[in-house]
């Protein structure tokens, strides 16, 4: 069977591996428009900050016998009738099964001058390399527009390189899409400590410059112009649905998929940052553009493409951000809309800042902010697993607002001892409840 | 389930132990080594001193790897926890020696009051000298009257009236000045122990330095209090030891005689038993049951007391106490207190051995309890010896095996005896030291511990020290080990370095001098004080060291602390439970030197330990310009 | 694959496994040496209060698929195929915190690691793969005196337990067969007191 996977990052690679694990005769072609062999996208901020060697970028290649990776190869369209992917330049590739793992791209500013050479997104290895070249070429001041996760990471990395960085945010705190403003303000403080100047209520209205380079950005509000050598877009991402849109589905909220991760078109699946899957916290379809979800979905889609019939239990947003001494973990719904939600917050010097969000007493979200590693991200997995399970707060064997989460909170049931490994059927003879759904 | 003899040889360096370890296993008897093995792995928290059971908010532990709790429920951190535990070890050790000392004072009192038939003041001269030391007017007083007065004066040492213990004055002024400056002059024996228990109650003393300083004071209340009184009064009541020859190891048990073993610490009971076995009527009774006679042998410190004063042969040290019973040739084991493993009556039960406990303070399941008092001791001793003789018939012939031949040894080197041997003054010793023939002197003391290959620490260290011309004084279990190794005969001078060899040959003494039991470590302290006074220096300046290569007991901790308090650096072969507090480790192994002029060194390897001791002694010699 | 199974009913909370683990992951391999090492070796197993007021030694289950591996962006977490153990390559770990969020058992910690001087990295149970190569069982199992930790194939251990149970039931040997040897009365009492105290309020 011939499998074509468009996209060779988290979702695409996991899918290729999964396909091969189920179908030993699979022939897999992985396409990426980027010129690099598969690399780890989130490392670009670490590489730009020179915190890691470039060799760390590389991801282990999928099994070479069965999988072919084609770099610098862009898919321009899909012909579902002929079961062909049309490549840029005219060639085409036939498939029996197709996976769209095209990910996402930095959201544009929608301003004139956006194409200037010193206005960059922060999504690809080449973005990081261009920024690095600019810094080595003498760039001293940078404006990061937008306080999304990527904006925060870019600003922090640029400040680490010694640039004069201003993070300009339209809303009143960074990470407004990810966490509540209280937690966001802790991030702003940490960024200031790391040498990033953070301006809230700054909306870019025009890019000023000449000769294909932007030299200043006009902000309205507050009605101020800031000079710059570099501009980085940090307003979050947009799913890359171009190929799907041609097929008649997919929009700015991603490609819709069913529980098996199939798109509406036959023999076409979607996974990763581009796919709108079921969100266990919101209990509604939603794109969760994070690495673990992309890997999970890619692997599941891959197995299903190769003949399995697995259902995806749903994704859950979660993020881990470190800025200087601050560490922030968030999961699920952190800024609940109006409705049957309850928010519990605590702030204490040892437990740090914590928030849990409940919907009808069911845990649906959490935020943990610590400094100096206390509380660290260490045991947040227990909390997040509880959100995934849809646990009621009263049933939790620990207080989710306390630092001292019981280490073994979810340690019952068969999965607890076998780690989810599927083996011959066996029950625990102790009379303990056999928790079938400890995880996934 | 007999183990191979080679395996048993891994457990002990002695000639006599392996065969019996093997026999114990064949006989199905569990020994200390089996139990030690069964306890593995030991609790890391306790091993590091990081567990606390002082109060019922706990028990608490501190995670040495910094992950778990770093404080007990009360808030005690690693320093406080380790210091409190250590403080209580010192208190327990001091209490043990001192309570032993008090029993001797009470016996002396009973003698004074004329209600202790069989007991006398065997050394009149020492009685008078001590009385004078305690400021008692001795003119024209009978020894019985003096015994009463001295006992009263010494009882006062336990409570507190005078402000400081009498024997402090035996130490050089420079040393006393150090103690005064640190505020650790011992005030009263019971007081310091009580105060340590108080300070280490939750919520009292929470400064580890302060606790440890009081630890030194508590230990000094032992060294210059309870222990020293124990030694001095034992001499008064039973005689000052004089050099004599005797024998050692399991071979001293003769299968063809009635064998009575004395185990424990206090000579009060054992001296009476020693007299009873000489009773012709009982000896005849032994012949009547078919034995050649009555053999009395000692174990541990009671054994040392009997050996020092009466030349009674020594069967073995702490780790031998079980194996002695395994010979199947012991008709009775009589014990008082301290270091008597509760396993012993059980092992006695596996053979025909009668196990008799004698002290109201120390009872043992499986033992026959016969309470000894100064009043009844003489008569009761005869009674139990008679029972031992009668028990000879119950021997199971197949179960008897004594696998070795005894080794000769010299004993009895009390301070008085040493001075006599030197011609009445310490000058010849001082000359030998200043002249370099003797490099220095080391007290090799302390127990056995199954963590260390039995007797290896003592024997290897001692052998290396004498090779380096270091005179060794030994007590307790160490003394037994060295005697068994053959270091305690004048011919052992051949094993010594050239200088020490020459001195030993000219005086006809061995290079390793037996000075007694564990309380007799105070004899070493006394001698050190006398040397320092003669040279008009501080004890801390002398080329001396202490070593406890195989220590196990709380008493050993108290001894180590008073020896260090006396300015004598002490080398430990077993790691004390303090490593959980890096601050205390640093203080004990480095910081103390500046404060008190001595420190602790932990070195389990006897070879390296010997090198370190020699280097330490050379350093002291250099500082003295020798 | 073989891994460490926990029988919490037998655990007495002595935390011996914790220090044995830290020592097994130290340079000196001795307790006395390990506590003086810089950085101090970290335990990979942690004893904490678990369900039913039982002490619970919590450690990596070496899941398959492993959520932590799926979350690890630089592929620092990998599976050792012969033993099935999920391992951390400290030289690739960027200390991002993703794996701890993903682990449903909360067993990954971030610690300074002697193998990567000056850097904090993810630290977790490695099933003592090095000891296994020498034919030894994991250090925590070796150290546990009460049999609360068992090394074996979890499926086999569970299957054996249920077979034994089935046999005992069908033979009617015992009325209420216990899968795990009965705890001594003193331990039962201790547990019961703990439960009672727990019911009264905080602490226990
Ligand atoms: C700076 C940064 C930091 C991040 N940090 C974190 C983090 O800490 N935690 C976390 O969970 N997530 C993080 N993320 C998000 C994470 O990188 C993504 O969720 C993940 O990469 C999604 O993987 P994917 O395979 O779905 O898509 P992508 O990684 O976006 O890969 C899409 C692939 O498709 C290719 N492609 C797209 N269209 C075409 C086409 N038409 N033809 C050919 N090839 C095409 C692209 O070249 C690319 O290779 C971070 C992202 C960035 C940029
Ligand atoms: S660290 Fe957690 S998620 Fe990873 S294998 Fe171990 S138990 Fe599973
Ligand atoms: S912390 Fe290290 S091991 Fe964990 S996900 Fe990040 S890089 Fe991987």
Short mmCIF file of N, CA and C and ligand atoms in Angstrom, two decimals, chain A residues 43 46 322, chain C residues 68-69 71-77 87-90 92-100 108 110 120-124, ligand 3:
data_model
loop_
_atom_site.label_atom_id
_atom_site.label_comp_id
_atom_site.label_asym_id
_atom_site.label_seq_id
_atom_site.Cartn_x
_atom_site.Cartn_y
_atom_site.Cartn_z
N UNK A 43 12.48 23.57 18.93
CA UNK A 43 13.84 23.88 19.36
C UNK A 43 14.37 25.17 18.77
N UNK A 46 15.41 27.67 21.31
CA UNK A 46 16.62 27.25 22.03
C UNK A 46 17.85 27.46 21.16
N UNK A 322 8.88 28.22 30.38
CA UNK A 322 9.88 28.63 31.37
C UNK A 322 10.47 29.96 30.95
N UNK C 68 4.99 10.19 27.86
CA UNK C 68 6.13 11.09 28.02
C UNK C 68 6.96 11.13 26.75
N UNK C 69 7.15 9.95 26.14
CA UNK C 69 7.93 9.91 24.89
C UNK C 69 7.24 10.71 23.80
N UNK C 71 5.51 13.23 24.20
CA UNK C 71 5.55 14.66 24.48
C UNK C 71 6.94 15.24 24.30
N UNK C 72 7.94 14.38 24.23
CA UNK C 72 9.32 14.88 24.24
C UNK C 72 9.73 15.40 22.88
N UNK C 73 9.96 16.69 22.79
CA UNK C 73 10.19 17.33 21.50
C UNK C 73 11.58 17.06 20.90
N UNK C 74 12.64 17.05 21.73
CA UNK C 74 13.95 16.74 21.12
C UNK C 74 14.26 15.24 21.11
N UNK C 75 13.28 14.40 21.32
CA UNK C 75 13.49 12.95 21.34
C UNK C 75 14.55 12.54 22.36
N UNK C 76 14.49 13.17 23.52
CA UNK C 76 15.41 12.81 24.58
C UNK C 76 14.93 11.54 25.29
N UNK C 77 13.65 11.29 25.24
CA UNK C 77 13.11 10.07 25.84
C UNK C 77 13.06 9.01 24.75
N UNK C 87 13.80 5.48 28.66
CA UNK C 87 14.99 6.10 29.23
C UNK C 87 15.13 7.55 28.80
N UNK C 88 15.86 8.32 29.59
CA UNK C 88 16.14 9.72 29.26
C UNK C 88 17.58 9.82 28.76
N UNK C 89 17.76 10.48 27.62
CA UNK C 89 19.12 10.80 27.19
C UNK C 89 19.39 12.22 27.69
N UNK C 90 20.15 12.33 28.78
CA UNK C 90 20.27 13.66 29.40
C UNK C 90 20.93 14.67 28.47
N UNK C 92 20.27 15.17 25.44
CA UNK C 92 19.29 15.77 24.53
C UNK C 92 18.20 16.54 25.27
N UNK C 93 18.06 16.30 26.56
CA UNK C 93 16.94 16.91 27.29
C UNK C 93 17.14 18.41 27.43
N UNK C 94 16.06 19.16 27.12
CA UNK C 94 16.14 20.62 27.23
C UNK C 94 15.38 21.14 28.44
N UNK C 95 14.98 20.25 29.34
CA UNK C 95 14.34 20.66 30.58
C UNK C 95 13.09 21.50 30.30
N UNK C 96 12.28 21.07 29.31
CA UNK C 96 11.15 21.89 28.92
C UNK C 96 9.92 21.62 29.77
N UNK C 97 9.88 20.47 30.43
CA UNK C 97 8.75 20.19 31.32
C UNK C 97 7.60 19.47 30.65
N UNK C 98 7.71 19.21 29.35
CA UNK C 98 6.59 18.59 28.66
C UNK C 98 6.30 17.17 29.19
N UNK C 99 7.36 16.42 29.44
CA UNK C 99 7.14 15.01 29.80
C UNK C 99 6.42 14.88 31.14
N UNK C 100 6.74 15.80 32.08
CA UNK C 100 6.08 15.70 33.39
C UNK C 100 4.59 15.98 33.25
N UNK C 108 8.12 11.98 36.80
CA UNK C 108 9.33 12.59 36.24
C UNK C 108 9.68 13.84 37.04
N UNK C 110 12.82 17.01 37.70
CA UNK C 110 13.90 17.74 37.02
C UNK C 110 14.99 18.02 38.02
N UNK C 120 20.08 21.11 34.36
CA UNK C 120 18.98 20.39 34.99
C UNK C 120 18.27 19.60 33.90
N UNK C 121 17.99 18.36 34.17
CA UNK C 121 17.35 17.53 33.15
C UNK C 121 16.29 16.63 33.79
N UNK C 122 15.49 16.03 32.92
CA UNK C 122 14.48 15.10 33.39
C UNK C 122 15.16 13.86 33.98
N UNK C 123 14.66 13.45 35.14
CA UNK C 123 15.22 12.28 35.82
C UNK C 123 14.07 11.33 36.11
N UNK C 124 14.21 10.10 35.71
CA UNK C 124 13.16 9.13 35.97
C UNK C 124 13.75 7.73 36.09
S1 LIG D 3 12.08 17.80 29.79
FE1 LIG D 3 13.63 16.67 28.62
S2 LIG D 3 12.88 14.56 28.54
FE2 LIG D 3 11.16 15.85 29.18
S3 LIG D 3 10.07 16.34 27.31
FE3 LIG D 3 11.49 18.00 27.68
S4 LIG D 3 13.33 17.43 26.58
FE4 LIG D 3 12.08 15.56 26.73
#
